[in-house]
CSV table of C-alpha atoms in Angstrom, one decimal:
chain,number,residue,atom,x,y,z
A,1,GLY,CA,-87.9,91.8,-9.7
A,2,GLU,CA,-84.9,91.7,-12.4
A,3,SER,CA,-86.0,91.7,-15.9
A,4,VAL,CA,-83.1,90.5,-17.5
A,5,GLY,CA,-81.2,87.4,-16.3
A,6,LEU,CA,-79.3,84.5,-17.2
A,7,HIS,CA,-79.4,80.8,-16.6
A,8,LEU,CA,-76.0,79.9,-16.1
A,9,PRO,CA,-73.2,82.0,-14.5
A,10,THR,CA,-70.2,80.1,-16.0
A,11,LEU,CA,-69.8,78.2,-19.0
A,12,SER,CA,-66.7,76.2,-19.8
A,13,VAL,CA,-66.1,75.2,-23.8
A,14,GLN,CA,-63.5,73.5,-25.5
A,15,GLU,CA,-61.5,75.5,-28.1
A,16,GLY,CA,-63.0,75.0,-31.4
A,17,ASP,CA,-66.1,73.9,-30.1
A,18,ASN,CA,-69.4,76.2,-30.6
A,19,SER,CA,-70.6,78.1,-27.4
A,20,ILE,CA,-74.2,78.8,-26.6
A,21,ILE,CA,-74.9,81.4,-23.9
A,22,ASN,CA,-78.5,81.7,-23.0
A,23,CYS,CA,-80.5,84.6,-21.4
A,24,ALA,CA,-84.2,85.2,-20.0
A,25,TYR,CA,-86.1,88.3,-19.7
A,26,SER,CA,-89.5,88.8,-18.4
A,27,ASN,CA,-90.8,92.0,-19.8
A,28,SER,CA,-92.9,91.6,-22.7
A,29,ALA,CA,-92.4,95.1,-23.7
A,30,SER,CA,-88.7,94.7,-24.5
A,31,ASP,CA,-88.1,95.2,-28.0
A,32,TYR,CA,-84.3,95.7,-28.4
A,33,PHE,CA,-81.4,93.3,-27.3
A,34,ILE,CA,-77.8,93.5,-27.3
A,35,TRP,CA,-75.0,91.1,-26.3
A,36,TYR,CA,-72.2,92.6,-24.6
A,37,LYS,CA,-68.7,90.9,-24.2
A,38,GLN,CA,-66.5,92.2,-21.0
A,39,GLU,CA,-63.1,91.4,-20.8
A,40,SER,CA,-61.3,91.7,-17.5
A,41,GLY,CA,-60.3,95.6,-16.5
A,42,LYS,CA,-62.5,96.9,-19.6
A,43,GLY,CA,-65.8,98.4,-20.4
A,44,PRO,CA,-68.5,96.2,-22.2
A,45,GLN,CA,-67.8,96.0,-25.8
A,46,PHE,CA,-70.8,95.7,-28.3
A,47,ILE,CA,-71.2,92.2,-30.1
A,48,ILE,CA,-74.5,91.9,-31.6
A,49,ASP,CA,-78.2,93.2,-31.3
A,50,ILE,CA,-81.5,92.1,-32.3
A,51,ARG,CA,-84.9,94.1,-32.6
A,52,SER,CA,-88.3,92.3,-31.7
A,53,ASN,CA,-89.2,91.9,-35.2
A,54,MET,CA,-86.6,89.5,-35.9
A,55,ASP,CA,-85.7,86.0,-34.7
A,56,LYS,CA,-82.3,85.4,-35.6
A,57,ARG,CA,-79.6,87.6,-36.7
A,58,GLN,CA,-75.8,86.6,-37.6
A,59,GLY,CA,-72.6,88.4,-37.5
A,60,GLN,CA,-69.1,87.3,-37.9
A,61,ARG,CA,-68.8,83.9,-35.9
A,62,VAL,CA,-71.8,85.1,-33.7
A,63,THR,CA,-75.6,84.5,-33.9
A,64,VAL,CA,-78.4,85.9,-31.7
A,65,LEU,CA,-81.4,83.9,-31.4
A,66,LEU,CA,-84.6,85.6,-30.1
A,67,ASN,CA,-87.5,83.7,-29.0
A,68,LYS,CA,-90.3,85.9,-28.0
A,69,THR,CA,-92.9,83.3,-27.0
A,70,VAL,CA,-90.6,82.1,-24.2
A,71,LYS,CA,-88.7,85.4,-23.7
A,72,HIS,CA,-85.4,83.8,-24.3
A,73,LEU,CA,-82.3,85.1,-26.0
A,74,SER,CA,-79.1,83.3,-27.1
A,75,LEU,CA,-75.8,84.1,-28.1
A,76,GLN,CA,-74.0,81.4,-30.3
A,77,ILE,CA,-70.2,81.6,-31.1
A,78,ALA,CA,-68.8,79.3,-33.5
A,79,ALA,CA,-65.4,77.7,-33.4
A,80,THR,CA,-64.8,79.5,-29.8
A,81,GLN,CA,-61.2,80.8,-29.5
A,82,PRO,CA,-59.1,81.7,-26.5
A,83,GLY,CA,-59.9,85.1,-27.3
A,84,ASP,CA,-63.7,84.8,-26.4
A,85,SER,CA,-62.8,84.2,-22.9
A,86,ALA,CA,-64.9,87.0,-21.2
A,87,VAL,CA,-68.2,87.6,-19.5
A,88,TYR,CA,-70.9,88.0,-21.7
A,89,PHE,CA,-73.9,90.1,-21.0
A,90,CYS,CA,-77.5,90.4,-22.2
A,91,ALA,CA,-79.0,93.9,-22.1
A,92,GLU,CA,-82.5,95.0,-23.3
A,93,ASN,CA,-84.5,98.2,-23.9
A,94,ILE,CA,-88.0,98.0,-22.9
A,95,GLY,CA,-88.9,101.2,-25.1
A,96,ASP,CA,-87.8,103.9,-22.5
A,97,ASP,CA,-84.6,105.9,-22.6
A,98,LYS,CA,-81.9,103.0,-21.2
A,99,ILE,CA,-80.5,99.8,-21.5
A,100,ILE,CA,-80.4,97.7,-18.9
A,101,PHE,CA,-77.9,94.6,-18.3
A,102,GLY,CA,-78.3,90.9,-16.9
A,103,LYS,CA,-76.0,89.2,-14.6
A,104,GLY,CA,-73.5,88.1,-17.0
A,105,THR,CA,-72.1,84.6,-17.9
A,106,ARG,CA,-68.3,83.8,-17.7
A,107,LEU,CA,-67.1,81.9,-20.7
A,108,HIS,CA,-63.8,79.8,-20.2
A,109,ILE,CA,-62.1,78.4,-22.8
A,110,LEU,CA,-60.3,75.1,-22.2
A,111,PRO,CA,-57.3,74.1,-24.4
B,1,GLU,CA,-61.9,103.7,-34.6
B,2,PRO,CA,-63.3,106.4,-32.3
B,3,GLU,CA,-63.6,105.6,-28.6
B,4,VAL,CA,-65.1,106.9,-25.4
B,5,THR,CA,-62.3,108.1,-23.0
B,6,GLN,CA,-62.6,108.4,-19.4
B,7,THR,CA,-60.3,109.9,-16.8
B,8,PRO,CA,-59.1,109.3,-14.2
B,9,SER,CA,-58.5,105.3,-14.6
B,10,HIS,CA,-58.6,105.1,-10.9
B,11,GLN,CA,-59.8,107.5,-8.2
B,12,VAL,CA,-59.4,107.2,-4.5
B,13,THR,CA,-61.3,109.4,-2.0
B,14,GLN,CA,-62.3,109.7,1.6
B,15,MET,CA,-65.7,109.3,2.6
B,16,GLY,CA,-67.9,112.6,2.2
B,17,GLN,CA,-65.7,113.9,0.0
B,18,GLU,CA,-66.8,115.2,-3.7
B,19,VAL,CA,-65.6,113.5,-6.6
B,20,ILE,CA,-66.0,114.5,-10.5
B,21,LEU,CA,-65.5,111.6,-12.9
B,22,ARG,CA,-64.8,112.6,-16.7
B,23,CYS,CA,-65.6,111.2,-19.9
B,24,VAL,CA,-65.3,112.2,-23.4
B,25,PRO,CA,-67.8,110.7,-25.6
B,26,ILE,CA,-67.3,109.9,-29.3
B,27,SER,CA,-67.5,113.3,-31.0
B,28,ASN,CA,-70.7,112.9,-33.1
B,29,HIS,CA,-72.7,111.1,-30.5
B,30,LEU,CA,-75.9,112.7,-29.0
B,31,TYR,CA,-76.8,110.0,-26.3
B,32,PHE,CA,-74.8,109.9,-23.0
B,33,TYR,CA,-75.0,107.3,-20.3
B,34,TRP,CA,-73.5,106.6,-16.9
B,35,TYR,CA,-73.2,103.1,-15.5
B,36,ARG,CA,-71.5,101.3,-12.5
B,37,GLN,CA,-70.5,97.8,-11.7
B,38,ILE,CA,-69.5,96.9,-8.4
B,39,LEU,CA,-66.9,93.9,-8.7
B,40,GLY,CA,-68.2,90.7,-9.8
B,41,GLN,CA,-71.6,92.1,-10.5
B,42,LYS,CA,-73.4,93.4,-13.4
B,43,VAL,CA,-73.5,96.5,-15.1
B,44,GLU,CA,-76.1,98.9,-13.4
B,45,PHE,CA,-77.7,101.9,-15.3
B,46,LEU,CA,-77.4,105.2,-13.3
B,47,VAL,CA,-78.5,107.9,-15.8
B,48,SER,CA,-79.0,108.7,-19.5
B,49,PHE,CA,-78.6,112.0,-21.0
B,50,TYR,CA,-79.7,113.9,-24.2
B,51,ASN,CA,-80.0,117.4,-25.3
B,52,ASN,CA,-78.5,118.9,-22.3
B,53,GLU,CA,-81.1,117.1,-19.9
B,54,ILE,CA,-81.4,113.8,-18.1
B,55,SER,CA,-83.6,111.5,-20.1
B,56,GLU,CA,-83.8,108.7,-17.3
B,57,LYS,CA,-82.2,107.9,-13.9
B,58,SER,CA,-82.0,105.0,-11.7
B,59,GLU,CA,-83.2,105.0,-8.0
B,60,ILE,CA,-79.2,104.7,-7.5
B,61,PHE,CA,-79.0,108.2,-8.9
B,62,ASP,CA,-80.1,109.9,-5.8
B,63,ASP,CA,-79.6,113.7,-5.1
B,64,GLN,CA,-75.8,113.1,-4.4
B,65,PHE,CA,-75.3,112.6,-8.3
B,66,SER,CA,-75.3,115.1,-11.2
B,67,VAL,CA,-74.4,115.1,-14.3
B,68,GLU,CA,-73.3,117.7,-16.8
B,69,ARG,CA,-72.2,118.4,-20.2
B,70,PRO,CA,-70.1,121.8,-19.6
B,71,ASP,CA,-68.3,122.3,-23.0
B,72,GLY,CA,-69.7,120.3,-25.8
B,73,SER,CA,-67.4,117.4,-25.7
B,74,ASN,CA,-67.1,116.3,-21.8
B,75,PHE,CA,-69.8,114.7,-19.9
B,76,THR,CA,-69.3,114.6,-16.3
B,77,LEU,CA,-70.5,112.6,-13.3
B,78,LYS,CA,-70.5,114.1,-9.9
B,79,ILE,CA,-71.2,112.6,-6.7
B,80,ARG,CA,-71.5,115.3,-3.8
B,81,SER,CA,-70.7,113.3,-0.7
B,82,THR,CA,-69.1,110.0,-1.3
B,83,LYS,CA,-70.4,106.8,0.6
B,84,LEU,CA,-68.4,103.7,1.0
B,85,GLU,CA,-71.0,101.8,-1.1
B,86,ASP,CA,-70.3,104.4,-4.0
B,87,SER,CA,-67.0,102.1,-4.6
B,88,ALA,CA,-67.3,100.8,-7.9
B,89,MET,CA,-66.2,101.0,-11.6
B,90,TYR,CA,-67.8,103.8,-13.2
B,91,PHE,CA,-68.6,103.5,-17.1
B,92,CYS,CA,-69.4,106.2,-19.5
B,93,ALA,CA,-71.2,105.4,-22.8
B,94,SER,CA,-72.2,106.9,-25.8
B,95,SER,CA,-74.6,106.1,-28.7
B,96,LEU,CA,-75.1,108.1,-31.8
B,97,GLN,CA,-78.6,108.5,-32.5
B,98,GLY,CA,-80.9,107.1,-29.8
B,99,PHE,CA,-81.8,105.1,-26.9
B,100,ARG,CA,-82.2,101.7,-28.8
B,101,GLU,CA,-79.1,101.2,-30.4
B,102,LYS,CA,-75.5,99.9,-29.5
B,103,LEU,CA,-73.7,101.9,-26.6
B,104,PHE,CA,-70.0,102.5,-26.7
B,105,PHE,CA,-68.2,102.0,-23.5
B,106,GLY,CA,-65.2,103.7,-22.2
B,107,SER,CA,-62.6,101.9,-20.1
B,108,GLY,CA,-64.3,103.2,-16.8
B,109,THR,CA,-62.9,105.0,-13.7
B,110,GLN,CA,-62.5,102.7,-10.6
B,111,LEU,CA,-63.5,104.8,-7.7
B,112,SER,CA,-62.5,103.6,-4.3
B,113,VAL,CA,-64.2,105.4,-1.4
B,114,LEU,CA,-62.3,105.0,2.1
C-alpha cells in the first residue's frame, strides 16, 4: 500500500484566507517530511521541510505541523494569494535513499 | 539562483526506440534522482544516484532503464526500448549533501511514445 497520501484531492479557499492542506502517512519509520508546490507545466518546488524530532516549523507565510502520534502532516498557508494556486504534495523519507511523494492536493484560490 | 536544467523539454518517439533524457544538476550537488509523473498523477520515484552508482531504484526502473553520469556535469536517463506506458513527464532532481534534504527539480521532459 501507499505510505504517503492525502485526505482531499481539491481545496478551494478565498483569497486572503488561510489554507490548510493535510497529509497522512503510514510508515512509523519516516523521519523527514517535505512539502512541494507544483505549478502547471513545472517541476515540484520545495516549500518547507520538517524532521521527526520537531512538531512545527515556520517559514515565510507557511507552517508545517507534524503529529507523529497519528501520523499526520499539514501545511498551513497564511493569507492565501492567487500565486498560491498549485498542486501541493507531501513527501517523505523513511530512512533510505529516496523521497516518495503523496498524491497531491490542488489548491484553488477564489477571488 | 542555480537550477537543474533538462533537455529536451519535449521528446516524441516511436514505441521500441531508445531515448536519452538529459539533465544538468546543480553544479556542487552530489545526489541525483529521476522521477516521473503521468498526467494528473503523483510524482513517482525512479532512481537515486550517488558516487557514480545507483543508490536505490523503484520497481518501475527495470532493465529497460539505465542512468549515467558521463562527464561530471550531465546526468542521463536512458530507456532502451520504449513502451506506450513510458509516456510521462520525467523530472531530474539533485540535492547537495544527502537523501534527507530538499530536492531541487528541473522543469521536466515530456516524453510521448507513439
